[in-house]
Structures are given as C-alpha cells and as structure tokens.
Amino acid sequence: MTPEQLSTAVRDVLTAAVDEGDLSLPDGVPAQVTVERPRNRDHGDYATNVALQLAKKAGTNPRALAELLAARLREAEGVEAVDIAGPGFLNITVSAAAQGELARTVVEAGESYGRGDALAGTTMNVEFISANPTGPLHLGHVRWAAVGDALARVLEAAGAAVTREFYINDRGGQMDKFGASIMARAHGEPVPEDGYHGEYVTDLAQAVVEENPGLLDRPRDEQLVVFRDEGYRLQLAEQQAQLDEFRTHFDVWYSERSLHENGRVEHALDVLRGQGHLFEADGALWMRTTDFGDDKDRVLRRSNGEYTYFAADAAYYVDKRERGFDVCVYLLGADHHGYIGRLKALAACAGDDPEKNIEIPIGQLVKIVQDGQELRLSKRAGTMLTLGQVVEAAGVDALRYSLCRYPADSPLTLDVAQITKQTSDNPVFYVQYAHARLASILRNAAELGVDKGELRPELLDHERESLLLAALAEFPRLVATAAELREPHRVARYLEETASTFHKFYDVCRVLPMGDEDATDVHRARLWLVEATKVVLANGLGLLGVVAPDRM
C-alpha cells in the first residue's frame, strides 16, 4: 500500500461518513488528505492530522472526529490498526500483506514506477544553457547542463510536457570578432587583441580551410564571412557533441539571430504595444517595466534605430508563449540575478501572470578541485576550463550525480578525488554499488535455479522489510515533490537513504538459501523485494541522467 492509496482510503472514509449523514462538511471532502511517515515507528506506519484540520468545519472537536474516522478506517482493506494520539492524530498501521503487495506493484510497473500526473496537461519550456558559439562550453555551463537536464527529467516524470532549449547567442559584434580571429590564424597572423586566442581557434582555421579549397585566395571580406559562418557551424557542432557525451540533449537549439532575421522582434513589439506598456521618449522605444516592479524602464530600440538585447529577450519570451508553453523556465547563473525583475516584468507587460507563466531559478558557481588545486585555466580554450576537460577529469556519472546532489542556489566545490573514489562514503558510488549488488543477487538466484514464483506478500513482515517497503512506497511522492519544488537534488538524497535502507535489510534478511537448503516462499518474497528495490534505484538514477550499473 502506497501513501497515495492510504490517502485515498481516508478520503473514501470521509466521503462515506458524509453520505451516510454521520459527518457534515459544508465545503465538501478535501481533494487531498496528507498521510506521512511518523518519525517514531512505534506510532504506526503512517499518520494523518485530517481530523484536526476538518473538526472546526465539521462542527465538532478533533478527538471526536478522529474516533469517528478511526472506527471506519479500521474496516478498510489493508489497514491493521488505527490509534488516536494527542488531540486527534490518527496513527495507522498497515497489514504486512498490504505493505508487501507493493513489491509486486513496483516490479510490474517497472520503468514507469514513480511517474505521476501531478503536472499533466502542463507544457513547459526549460532553457538551461545560453552560450556564444565562439568557443567550447566551459565550467560555468557544467552545473546547469546536469541540473537543468535532471529538472527536465523530473518534470516529465510528474506528467509535464517538457521541451529542453538551448539559446544560441549568435548575434552581435562577437561573431565578427570570432570570424576575424579564425581568419587571422589561417593566415598565420596575430589574432586581434579583442578576438579569441585559444588554441581551438587554430583547429577551427585548419578545418575551415580544408573544407573550403581556395578560400585564402578570395577577397578578405568574403573570407571573413566564410570563416565566421563555418567557424560557427563547427563550434556549435562541438558544443552539441560535448553535451551529448554528458547525456544532456536539447530538443531545440534556438538562434538569437533568427529572432531578427525572421521578424520576430518586430512582431513581439506589436504584441507588447497592444498590451499598452510601450512608450517613446528621446527618440527611443521603451517598455514601462516599472509598472510591474522592475527597478527602471527598459529600452527596446535606441534612438539610432538599433534594437537592444532586451528587445531580443522580449521577442524570445513572446515567441515561447506563442509556441504554446504554459510555463517558461529560465535557469540563469549567479551573475544574472538582476534579470529576475526585468523578465518577470516583461511577462506581465505581455499580459501574463509573472508568478505562473515564468520562472527564473538562479544557480550559484561551482569550483572543481584536483590535487588540492582549483582547476581554472585551459590553454586550448584560452581562459576557461572546458566541459570536456571536467568530464575527462571526473567522469560523466560522478560529475552529474555530484552536481545534482545539492540545491542549485548554493555555491559548490567538488573535489575530483572525492567524487570518483570507489568507497561507501562517496554517494554516487554508494548508490550505484547498491544497484549492482541487487543485480548480483538476482543473477545468483538465477544460477541457483530460484525464481520469484508467486508473491506471498504477507511473508514480508520483518522490520527491515517493512522499512524498505516504506522507502519504496515514498518514491512516487518524492518525484512529485521534487518536480513541484523544482529541486532534483531531492532525488539524489532519497536514493542514498534508500540504498542505506537496503543494505541494512540485506545484512539481517537472508535472501537466498544457503548450501543445500531448499528455497522457501520467504526467499521468493524477498526476491520480489530485491527486484522492486533495483527498479526504484534504477528509475531514480535515470532521473539524474546517471547509469545504474549491474556490475561494479
């Protein structure tokens, strides 16, 4: 029995009491009844304070309402005992058979266990990397590449339709400087002082020349266009390859330049003008964002006719909403904290609810330490540590898990030696090892000719079995909570606690027969529990984009 099923049972009891005239609830039976695990297991498997919440509306005292509900709830299938504590708390003990049945539920659900419909019907755009196509992705992008992807996975598991989006900052003077830098390297000339100086620029120059024979003989202005556009294409392809290797895949790669080329900026201004928040002053076009809490109004078009970056931001937001997204999530770095007010004001100027249609989580910086030294400089990148180098140093699994394990709004320092060592005090190893151990038990069972057979759930009545089942039962609610709060780190912490609960179970509960001992129904029931635990750990690691290995 899952907490959700027990919550439904409590609601059914409330509904029956109302229908039969034993209880009056003018506002009706609540849509949700909270059922939680008590800290002290002596108080039962689950507890609810529903009697305290509804007593006043029902015109009675909490204790009396608790007694009414307890009497009915004791008759519910799977409920073994109901006790009343304090002023009206209901402590509920579930029968071993009802609790053990969860093992079958999990195994039969497989990859779908933990997925829910809390966000069903919601379409979400999650933009979690915005970068120039003028060089490799760097350390500043690493955290969002892991956390943003994990957040998208969690939101999907909660039922949302999610589009992952990468915003390409491919407009402006930096693109011409990029092309000029590549062209200079191709001619063996010094790179312009304000250009790009990493060794990767030399590699790009060589590749562009090889793919375009005779390019160096053409007029310099024509060369610049080719070097710029081809360098863009090659560098963007490298960014995509790096992210694919990191298991971060985007559904949309959106070009900032396309907003201007396709008339989306002008269209957005027409939309915003229709909302009544644009005005002209000093020859420039402004948006009155101060109407919605911004610290100053924002210029959209300068007096010289040039559009500002904020005009592109406005066009991009309007475009997202017109593409049908209910919620636009912008995951931004610590240096973009000032964007929160202006983006929320932008949403309001567009006629949207800034508390509903746009979300702007801010992530803090991450440092990577190796051999006691912070990794900073990349000769190939010029001035940065690249995503590829960080992955090479730490590995995809260790890096993704470690980045997702902490709230994104907290500064983070990761030591390569700590996150890659294969010991139980390394969380990613601890969880992956638990999954590998579960897989090993199932392999050993197959070699012994012991299969799960038909589950007898009532045999899973040991305290350690009960605790492990309770942990597995919490997984769907944990996923829903992580999605609601936009906190994928909750999944990692849950996995560690569940792995610990499994190890404690395995220490005292013999799963496979010893020697010539015949397999019993208890062994078979525990195999069901082992497979269910393996399913949950695999599903949880999958939400973080981390491999669940069968062998280590």
Coordinates of C-alpha atoms in Angstrom, one line a residue:
M1 CA 0.0 0.0 0.0
T2 CA 1.4 3.3 -1.0
P3 CA 0.8 6.6 0.8
E4 CA -1.4 7.7 -2.1
Q5 CA -3.5 4.6 -1.7
L6 CA -3.9 5.1 2.0
S7 CA -4.7 8.8 1.4
T8 CA -7.5 7.6 -0.9
A9 CA -8.7 5.2 1.7
V10 CA -9.0 8.1 4.2
R11 CA -10.9 10.2 1.7
D12 CA -13.3 7.3 1.0
V13 CA -14.0 7.0 4.7
L14 CA -14.7 10.8 4.9
T15 CA -17.0 10.6 1.8
A16 CA -18.9 7.6 3.2
A17 CA -19.4 9.3 6.6
V18 CA -20.8 12.4 4.8
D19 CA -23.0 10.4 2.5
E20 CA -24.5 8.4 5.4
G21 CA -25.2 11.5 7.5
D22 CA -22.6 10.9 10.2
L23 CA -20.5 13.9 9.2
S24 CA -21.2 17.3 7.8
L25 CA -18.6 19.1 5.7
P26 CA -20.1 22.3 4.1
D27 CA -17.0 22.7 1.8
G28 CA -17.0 19.0 0.9
V29 CA -14.4 16.3 1.3
P30 CA -10.9 17.8 0.6
A31 CA -9.3 16.7 -2.7
Q32 CA -6.1 15.6 -0.9
V33 CA -5.5 14.1 2.5
T34 CA -1.9 14.3 3.7
V35 CA -0.6 11.0 5.0
E36 CA 3.0 11.0 6.3
R37 CA 5.5 8.6 7.8
P38 CA 5.9 9.2 11.6
R39 CA 9.4 9.7 12.9
N40 CA 8.7 7.1 15.6
R41 CA 7.7 3.8 14.1
D42 CA 6.1 2.8 17.4
H43 CA 3.3 5.2 16.3
G44 CA 2.4 3.1 13.3
D45 CA 3.3 3.1 9.6
Y46 CA 1.5 6.3 8.7
A47 CA -0.1 9.3 10.4
T48 CA -2.6 12.0 9.4
N49 CA -3.9 15.1 11.1
V50 CA -7.0 15.3 8.9
A51 CA -9.3 15.2 12.0
L52 CA -7.6 18.4 13.4
Q53 CA -7.9 20.1 10.0
L54 CA -11.6 19.4 9.5
A55 CA -13.0 19.4 13.0
K56 CA -14.0 23.1 13.1
K57 CA -15.6 22.9 9.7
A58 CA -17.5 19.8 10.8
G59 CA -18.8 21.5 13.9
T60 CA -17.1 19.0 16.3
N61 CA -13.9 18.6 18.2
P62 CA -10.8 16.9 16.7
R63 CA -10.8 14.0 19.1
A64 CA -14.5 13.1 18.4
L65 CA -13.9 13.3 14.6
A66 CA -10.8 11.2 14.9
E67 CA -12.8 8.5 16.8
L68 CA -15.4 8.6 14.0
L69 CA -12.8 8.2 11.3
A70 CA -10.8 5.6 13.2
A71 CA -13.8 3.3 13.6
R72 CA -14.5 3.4 9.9
L73 CA -10.8 3.2 8.8
R74 CA -10.2 0.0 10.8
E75 CA -12.6 -1.7 8.4
A76 CA -10.6 -0.6 5.3
E77 CA -8.8 -3.2 3.3
G78 CA -5.1 -3.4 4.2
V79 CA -5.5 -1.5 7.5
E80 CA -4.4 -3.5 10.5
A81 CA -4.8 -0.9 13.3
V82 CA -5.7 2.7 13.9
D83 CA -4.8 4.5 17.1
I84 CA -5.7 8.1 18.2
A85 CA -2.9 10.2 19.6
G86 CA -2.9 13.6 21.3
P87 CA -5.7 15.9 20.3
G88 CA -6.8 13.9 17.3
F89 CA -3.9 12.5 15.3
L90 CA -4.6 9.2 13.5
N91 CA -1.8 6.7 13.6
I92 CA -2.3 3.9 11.1
T93 CA -0.7 0.5 10.9
V94 CA -0.9 -1.3 7.6
S95 CA -1.0 -5.1 7.4
A96 CA 2.1 -6.9 6.2
A97 CA 0.2 -8.3 3.2
A98 CA -1.0 -4.9 2.1
Q99 CA 2.5 -3.4 2.5
G100 CA 4.2 -6.4 0.9
E101 CA 2.0 -6.1 -2.1
L102 CA 3.9 -3.0 -3.0
A103 CA 6.8 -5.2 -4.2
R104 CA 4.5 -6.6 -7.0
T105 CA 3.3 -3.1 -7.8
V106 CA 6.8 -1.8 -8.3
V107 CA 8.1 -4.8 -10.3
E108 CA 5.1 -4.8 -12.6
A109 CA 5.3 -1.1 -13.2
G110 CA 9.0 -1.2 -14.0
E111 CA 10.3 1.9 -15.6
S112 CA 7.0 3.7 -15.1
Y113 CA 7.1 3.4 -11.3
G114 CA 7.5 6.8 -9.7
R115 CA 5.9 8.6 -12.6
G116 CA 2.7 10.5 -12.0
D117 CA 0.3 13.1 -13.3
A118 CA 0.7 16.0 -10.9
L119 CA 1.8 18.2 -13.8
A120 CA -0.3 16.5 -16.5
G121 CA -1.6 19.0 -19.1
T122 CA 1.2 21.5 -18.4
T123 CA 3.6 22.4 -21.2
M124 CA 7.0 23.7 -20.1
N125 CA 9.9 25.2 -21.8
V126 CA 13.1 24.7 -19.8
E127 CA 16.0 26.8 -21.1
F128 CA 19.1 26.0 -19.2
I129 CA 22.1 26.9 -21.3
S130 CA 22.6 30.1 -23.2
A131 CA 26.0 30.4 -24.8
N132 CA 28.0 32.0 -27.6
P133 CA 29.0 29.7 -30.4
T134 CA 32.5 31.2 -30.3
G135 CA 34.3 28.6 -28.1
P136 CA 33.9 25.4 -26.1
L137 CA 31.4 25.1 -23.3
H138 CA 33.1 25.9 -20.0
L139 CA 32.8 25.3 -16.3
G140 CA 30.1 27.9 -15.9
H141 CA 27.8 25.7 -18.1
V142 CA 28.6 22.4 -16.4
R143 CA 26.2 22.8 -13.4
W144 CA 23.2 23.8 -15.5
A145 CA 23.9 21.0 -18.0
A146 CA 23.4 18.5 -15.3
V147 CA 20.9 20.2 -13.1
G148 CA 18.8 21.6 -15.9
D149 CA 18.5 18.2 -17.6
A150 CA 17.7 16.5 -14.3
L151 CA 15.0 19.1 -13.6
A152 CA 13.5 18.4 -17.1
R153 CA 13.5 14.7 -16.4
V154 CA 11.8 15.2 -13.1
L155 CA 9.2 17.5 -14.5
E156 CA 8.5 14.9 -17.3
A157 CA 8.1 12.2 -14.6
A158 CA 5.5 14.3 -12.9
G159 CA 3.5 14.4 -16.2
A160 CA 4.6 17.7 -17.8
A161 CA 5.3 18.0 -21.5
V162 CA 8.8 19.4 -21.4
T163 CA 10.9 21.0 -24.2
R164 CA 14.6 21.4 -23.4
E165 CA 16.0 24.5 -25.1
F166 CA 19.5 25.9 -25.8
Y167 CA 19.6 29.6 -26.6
I168 CA 22.5 30.4 -29.0
N169 CA 23.9 33.9 -28.5
D170 CA 24.9 34.2 -32.2
R171 CA 24.2 37.9 -32.9
G172 CA 26.3 40.9 -32.4
G173 CA 29.9 42.0 -32.8
Q174 CA 31.4 38.9 -31.1
M175 CA 30.6 36.8 -34.2
D176 CA 32.6 39.1 -36.5
K177 CA 35.5 39.1 -33.9
F178 CA 35.2 35.3 -33.9
G179 CA 35.5 35.1 -37.7
A180 CA 38.4 37.6 -37.8
S181 CA 40.2 35.5 -35.2
I182 CA 39.9 32.3 -37.2
M183 CA 40.9 34.1 -40.4
A184 CA 44.0 35.6 -38.7
R185 CA 45.1 32.1 -37.5
A186 CA 44.5 30.8 -41.0
H187 CA 46.9 33.4 -42.5
G188 CA 49.4 33.0 -39.7
E189 CA 48.7 36.5 -38.5
P190 CA 48.3 37.7 -34.9
V191 CA 44.8 37.5 -33.6
P192 CA 43.1 40.9 -32.9
E193 CA 43.6 42.0 -29.3
D194 CA 39.9 41.8 -28.7
G195 CA 39.5 38.5 -30.5
Y196 CA 39.6 34.9 -29.4
H197 CA 43.0 33.5 -28.5
G198 CA 42.5 29.9 -27.5
E199 CA 44.3 27.1 -29.4
Y200 CA 40.9 25.8 -30.5
V201 CA 40.8 28.8 -32.9
T202 CA 43.8 27.3 -34.8
D203 CA 42.0 24.0 -35.1
L204 CA 38.9 25.8 -36.5
A205 CA 41.0 27.7 -39.0
Q206 CA 42.6 24.5 -40.3
A207 CA 39.2 22.8 -40.6
V208 CA 37.6 25.7 -42.4
V209 CA 40.5 25.9 -44.9
E210 CA 40.4 22.2 -45.5
E211 CA 36.7 22.2 -46.2
N212 CA 36.9 25.3 -48.5
P213 CA 39.7 24.9 -51.0
G214 CA 40.9 28.2 -52.4
L215 CA 39.4 30.2 -49.6
L216 CA 42.6 32.0 -48.8
D217 CA 42.8 33.3 -52.3
R218 CA 39.4 35.1 -52.2
P219 CA 38.9 38.7 -51.2
R220 CA 39.3 39.3 -47.4
D221 CA 35.8 40.5 -46.9
E222 CA 34.5 37.2 -48.5
Q223 CA 36.9 35.2 -46.4
L224 CA 35.6 36.8 -43.2
V225 CA 32.0 35.7 -43.9
V226 CA 33.1 32.1 -44.6
F227 CA 35.4 31.9 -41.6
R228 CA 32.7 33.4 -39.4
D229 CA 29.8 31.2 -40.6
E230 CA 31.8 28.0 -40.9
G231 CA 33.5 28.5 -37.6
Y232 CA 30.1 29.0 -36.1
R233 CA 28.8 25.7 -37.6
L234 CA 31.9 23.7 -36.5
Q235 CA 32.0 25.2 -32.9
L236 CA 28.2 24.7 -32.4
A237 CA 28.6 21.1 -33.5
E238 CA 31.4 20.6 -31.0
Q239 CA 29.2 22.0 -28.2
Q240 CA 26.4 19.6 -29.2
A241 CA 28.8 16.7 -29.2
Q242 CA 30.1 17.6 -25.7
L243 CA 26.6 17.8 -24.3
D244 CA 25.6 14.5 -25.9
E245 CA 28.6 12.9 -24.2
F246 CA 27.4 14.4 -21.0
R247 CA 23.9 12.9 -21.6
T248 CA 22.4 16.3 -21.9
H249 CA 20.2 16.5 -25.0
F250 CA 18.3 19.6 -26.2
D251 CA 15.1 19.5 -28.2
V252 CA 15.5 23.0 -29.6
W253 CA 18.7 25.0 -30.4
Y254 CA 17.3 28.5 -30.8
S255 CA 19.2 31.1 -32.6
E256 CA 19.1 34.7 -31.3
R257 CA 20.0 35.9 -34.8
S258 CA 16.8 34.2 -36.1
L259 CA 14.7 36.4 -34.0
H260 CA 15.9 39.4 -36.0
E261 CA 16.1 37.7 -39.4
N262 CA 12.5 36.3 -39.2
G263 CA 10.8 39.4 -38.0
R264 CA 10.1 38.0 -34.5
V265 CA 11.4 41.2 -32.8
E266 CA 9.1 43.5 -34.7
H267 CA 6.2 41.0 -34.2
A268 CA 6.9 40.9 -30.4
L269 CA 6.9 44.7 -30.2
D270 CA 3.5 44.8 -31.9
V271 CA 2.2 42.3 -29.4
L272 CA 3.6 44.3 -26.5
R273 CA 2.4 47.6 -27.9
G274 CA -1.1 46.1 -28.0
Q275 CA -0.9 45.5 -24.2
G276 CA -0.3 49.2 -23.7
H277 CA 3.1 49.2 -22.0
L278 CA 5.4 50.7 -24.7
F279 CA 6.2 54.4 -25.0
E280 CA 8.6 56.6 -26.9
A281 CA 10.9 59.1 -25.3
D282 CA 14.0 60.9 -26.6
G283 CA 13.7 59.1 -29.9
A284 CA 13.9 55.7 -28.3
L285 CA 11.2 53.0 -27.8
W286 CA 10.8 51.9 -24.1
M287 CA 8.9 49.3 -22.2
R288 CA 7.4 50.6 -18.9
T289 CA 8.5 47.6 -16.8
T290 CA 8.4 49.8 -13.7
D291 CA 4.6 49.2 -13.7
F292 CA 5.4 45.7 -12.6
G293 CA 8.2 46.1 -10.1
D294 CA 11.3 46.5 -12.3
D295 CA 13.8 49.0 -11.0
K296 CA 13.8 51.0 -14.2
D297 CA 12.1 51.1 -17.6
R298 CA 13.8 49.2 -20.4
V299 CA 14.9 50.5 -23.8
L300 CA 13.9 48.2 -26.7
R301 CA 15.0 50.4 -29.6
R302 CA 17.7 53.1 -29.3
S303 CA 17.4 56.5 -30.9
N304 CA 19.7 55.3 -33.7
G305 CA 17.2 52.6 -34.6
E306 CA 19.2 49.7 -33.2
Y307 CA 17.4 47.1 -31.1
T308 CA 18.8 46.3 -27.6
Y309 CA 19.5 42.9 -26.1
F310 CA 16.3 43.3 -24.1
A311 CA 14.3 43.6 -27.3
A312 CA 15.6 40.1 -28.2
D313 CA 14.7 38.9 -24.7
A314 CA 11.2 40.3 -25.2
A315 CA 10.8 38.7 -28.6
Y316 CA 12.2 35.4 -27.3
Y317 CA 9.6 35.3 -24.4
V318 CA 6.7 36.2 -26.7
D319 CA 7.8 33.5 -29.1
K320 CA 7.9 30.9 -26.4
R321 CA 4.4 31.7 -25.3
E322 CA 3.2 31.7 -28.9
R323 CA 4.7 28.3 -29.3
G324 CA 2.3 27.1 -26.7
F325 CA 4.3 26.8 -23.5
D326 CA 2.4 27.4 -20.3
V327 CA 5.5 27.9 -18.2
C328 CA 8.8 29.3 -19.4
V329 CA 11.7 28.3 -17.1
Y330 CA 15.0 30.3 -17.4
L331 CA 17.8 28.7 -15.5
L332 CA 20.4 31.5 -15.1
G333 CA 23.8 31.9 -13.5
A334 CA 24.6 33.8 -10.3
D335 CA 25.7 36.9 -12.4
H336 CA 22.2 37.2 -13.8
H337 CA 20.3 37.8 -10.6
G338 CA 19.3 41.2 -11.9
Y339 CA 17.4 39.5 -14.7
I340 CA 14.7 38.2 -12.4
G341 CA 12.8 41.5 -12.0
R342 CA 13.1 42.6 -15.6
L343 CA 12.0 39.2 -17.0
K344 CA 9.0 38.9 -14.6
A345 CA 8.0 42.5 -15.6
L346 CA 8.4 41.5 -19.2
A347 CA 5.9 38.6 -18.7
A348 CA 3.5 41.0 -17.0
C349 CA 3.8 43.5 -19.9
A350 CA 3.0 40.7 -22.3
G351 CA -0.3 40.1 -20.4
D352 CA 0.8 37.1 -18.5
D353 CA 1.0 36.2 -14.8
P354 CA 4.6 36.5 -13.7
E355 CA 4.0 34.2 -10.8
K356 CA 2.7 31.5 -13.1
N357 CA 4.0 31.8 -16.6
I358 CA 7.7 32.4 -16.0
E359 CA 10.2 31.0 -13.5
I360 CA 13.8 32.1 -13.1
P361 CA 15.9 29.9 -10.8
I362 CA 19.4 31.2 -10.1
G363 CA 22.3 28.8 -9.8
Q364 CA 25.5 29.6 -7.9
L365 CA 29.0 28.9 -9.1
V366 CA 30.8 25.6 -8.9
K367 CA 34.5 25.0 -8.4
I368 CA 36.4 21.9 -9.3
V369 CA 39.4 20.9 -7.3
Q370 CA 42.1 18.4 -8.3
D371 CA 45.1 17.5 -6.2
G372 CA 44.4 20.4 -3.9
Q373 CA 44.3 23.0 -6.7
E374 CA 41.3 24.6 -8.3
L375 CA 41.1 23.8 -12.0
R376 CA 40.9 27.1 -13.8
L377 CA 43.0 27.6 -16.9
S378 CA 42.6 25.8 -20.2
K379 CA 45.3 26.6 -22.7
R380 CA 43.2 25.3 -25.5
A381 CA 40.2 27.3 -24.5
G382 CA 42.2 30.5 -23.8
T383 CA 40.9 31.5 -20.4
M384 CA 38.5 28.8 -19.3
L385 CA 38.1 25.2 -18.1
T386 CA 36.0 23.4 -20.6
L387 CA 33.1 21.0 -20.1
G388 CA 35.1 18.3 -21.9
Q389 CA 38.0 18.7 -19.6
V390 CA 35.9 18.5 -16.5
V391 CA 34.2 15.3 -17.8
E392 CA 37.6 13.8 -18.6
A393 CA 38.8 14.5 -15.1
A394 CA 35.7 13.3 -13.1
G395 CA 33.6 11.1 -15.4
V396 CA 30.0 11.6 -16.5
D397 CA 28.3 9.7 -13.7
A398 CA 30.3 11.1 -10.8
L399 CA 30.0 14.7 -12.2
R400 CA 26.3 14.6 -13.0
Y401 CA 25.4 13.0 -9.7
S402 CA 27.6 15.3 -7.6
L403 CA 26.2 18.4 -9.3
C404 CA 22.6 17.3 -8.9
R405 CA 23.0 16.3 -5.3
Y406 CA 23.0 19.9 -3.9
P407 CA 20.5 22.7 -4.2
A408 CA 21.5 24.7 -7.3
D409 CA 21.3 28.0 -5.4
S410 CA 24.1 27.0 -3.1
P411 CA 27.8 27.6 -4.1
L412 CA 29.5 24.2 -4.6
T413 CA 33.1 22.9 -4.6
L414 CA 33.8 19.4 -5.9
D415 CA 37.0 17.5 -5.3
V416 CA 37.7 15.2 -8.2
A417 CA 39.4 12.6 -5.9
Q418 CA 36.4 12.6 -3.6
I419 CA 33.6 12.2 -6.2
T420 CA 35.5 9.5 -8.1
K421 CA 36.7 7.2 -5.3
Q422 CA 35.0 3.8 -5.0
T423 CA 34.2 3.8 -1.3
S424 CA 31.0 3.8 0.6
D425 CA 31.5 7.4 1.7
N426 CA 31.2 8.6 -1.9
P427 CA 27.4 9.0 -2.5
V428 CA 27.4 8.2 -6.2
F429 CA 29.4 5.0 -5.7
Y430 CA 27.3 4.1 -2.7
V431 CA 24.0 4.3 -4.7
Q432 CA 25.4 2.6 -7.9
Y433 CA 27.0 -0.1 -5.8
A434 CA 23.6 -0.8 -4.1
H435 CA 22.1 -1.3 -7.6
A436 CA 24.9 -3.5 -8.7
R437 CA 24.5 -5.6 -5.5
L438 CA 20.8 -6.0 -6.2
A439 CA 21.6 -7.1 -9.8
S440 CA 24.1 -9.6 -8.4
I441 CA 21.6 -11.1 -6.0
L442 CA 19.2 -11.7 -8.9
R443 CA 21.9 -13.2 -11.0
N444 CA 22.9 -15.6 -8.2
A445 CA 19.3 -16.6 -7.8
A446 CA 19.0 -17.5 -11.4
E447 CA 22.2 -19.5 -11.2
L448 CA 20.7 -21.4 -8.2
G449 CA 17.5 -22.0 -10.2
V450 CA 15.5 -19.9 -7.7
D451 CA 12.8 -17.7 -9.2
K452 CA 10.4 -15.3 -7.6
G453 CA 7.4 -17.5 -8.2
E454 CA 4.1 -16.2 -6.9
L455 CA 4.5 -13.5 -4.3
R456 CA 3.1 -14.1 -0.8
P457 CA 3.2 -10.5 0.4
E458 CA 2.2 -11.3 4.0
L459 CA 5.6 -13.0 4.4
L460 CA 7.4 -9.7 4.1
D461 CA 6.8 -8.9 7.8
H462 CA 10.3 -8.4 9.2
E463 CA 11.0 -4.9 10.5
R464 CA 13.8 -4.3 7.9
E465 CA 11.5 -5.5 5.1
S466 CA 8.8 -3.1 6.3
L467 CA 11.3 -0.2 6.4
L468 CA 12.5 -1.0 2.9
L469 CA 9.0 -1.3 1.5
A470 CA 8.1 2.0 3.2
A471 CA 11.0 3.7 1.4
L472 CA 10.0 2.3 -2.0
A473 CA 6.4 3.5 -1.3
E474 CA 7.7 7.1 -0.9
F475 CA 9.3 7.2 -4.4
P476 CA 6.3 8.5 -6.4
R477 CA 5.6 11.2 -3.8
L478 CA 9.2 12.1 -3.7
V479 CA 9.3 12.6 -7.5
A480 CA 6.1 14.7 -7.4
T481 CA 7.6 16.9 -4.7
A482 CA 10.9 17.3 -6.5
A483 CA 9.0 18.4 -9.6
E484 CA 6.7 20.8 -7.7
L485 CA 9.6 22.5 -5.8
R486 CA 11.9 22.3 -8.9
E487 CA 14.5 20.5 -6.7
P488 CA 16.0 17.5 -8.4
H489 CA 18.6 17.2 -5.6
R490 CA 15.8 15.6 -3.5
V491 CA 16.0 12.5 -5.8
A492 CA 19.7 12.0 -5.0
R493 CA 19.2 12.3 -1.2
Y494 CA 16.3 9.8 -1.4
L495 CA 18.4 7.3 -3.4
E496 CA 21.2 7.5 -0.7
E497 CA 18.7 6.9 2.1
T498 CA 17.0 4.0 0.2
A499 CA 20.4 2.4 -0.6
S500 CA 21.2 2.6 3.1
T501 CA 17.9 1.0 4.0
F502 CA 18.5 -1.8 1.5
H503 CA 22.0 -2.5 2.9
K504 CA 20.6 -2.8 6.4
F505 CA 17.8 -5.1 5.2
Y506 CA 20.4 -7.3 3.4
D507 CA 22.6 -7.5 6.5
V508 CA 19.8 -9.3 8.5
C509 CA 17.4 -10.8 6.0
R510 CA 18.7 -13.8 4.1
V511 CA 17.5 -13.5 0.5
L512 CA 18.9 -16.8 -1.0
P513 CA 19.1 -20.3 0.5
M514 CA 22.4 -21.5 1.9
G515 CA 24.1 -24.7 0.9
D516 CA 21.7 -27.5 0.2
E517 CA 18.8 -25.6 1.8
D518 CA 15.6 -25.5 -0.2
A519 CA 14.2 -22.2 -1.3
T520 CA 11.2 -21.2 0.6
D521 CA 8.3 -18.8 0.0
V522 CA 10.2 -16.3 2.2
H523 CA 13.2 -16.4 -0.1
R524 CA 11.0 -15.9 -3.1
A525 CA 9.1 -13.0 -1.5
R526 CA 12.4 -11.3 -0.7
L527 CA 13.5 -11.7 -4.3
W528 CA 10.4 -9.7 -5.2
L529 CA 11.5 -7.1 -2.8
V530 CA 15.1 -7.1 -4.2
E531 CA 13.8 -6.7 -7.7
A532 CA 11.5 -3.9 -6.6
T533 CA 14.4 -2.1 -4.9
K534 CA 16.5 -2.5 -8.0
V535 CA 13.7 -0.9 -10.1
V536 CA 13.4 2.1 -7.8
L537 CA 17.2 2.8 -7.7
A538 CA 17.4 2.5 -11.5
N539 CA 14.5 4.8 -12.0
G540 CA 15.9 7.4 -9.6
L541 CA 19.4 7.3 -11.1
G542 CA 17.7 7.7 -14.5
L543 CA 16.1 10.9 -13.4
L544 CA 19.6 12.3 -12.7
G545 CA 21.0 11.0 -16.0
V546 CA 23.2 8.6 -14.2
V547 CA 23.9 5.0 -15.2
A548 CA 22.5 2.2 -13.0
P549 CA 25.3 -0.5 -13.4
D550 CA 24.6 -4.2 -13.0
R551 CA 28.3 -4.8 -12.2
M552 CA 31.0 -2.8 -10.5

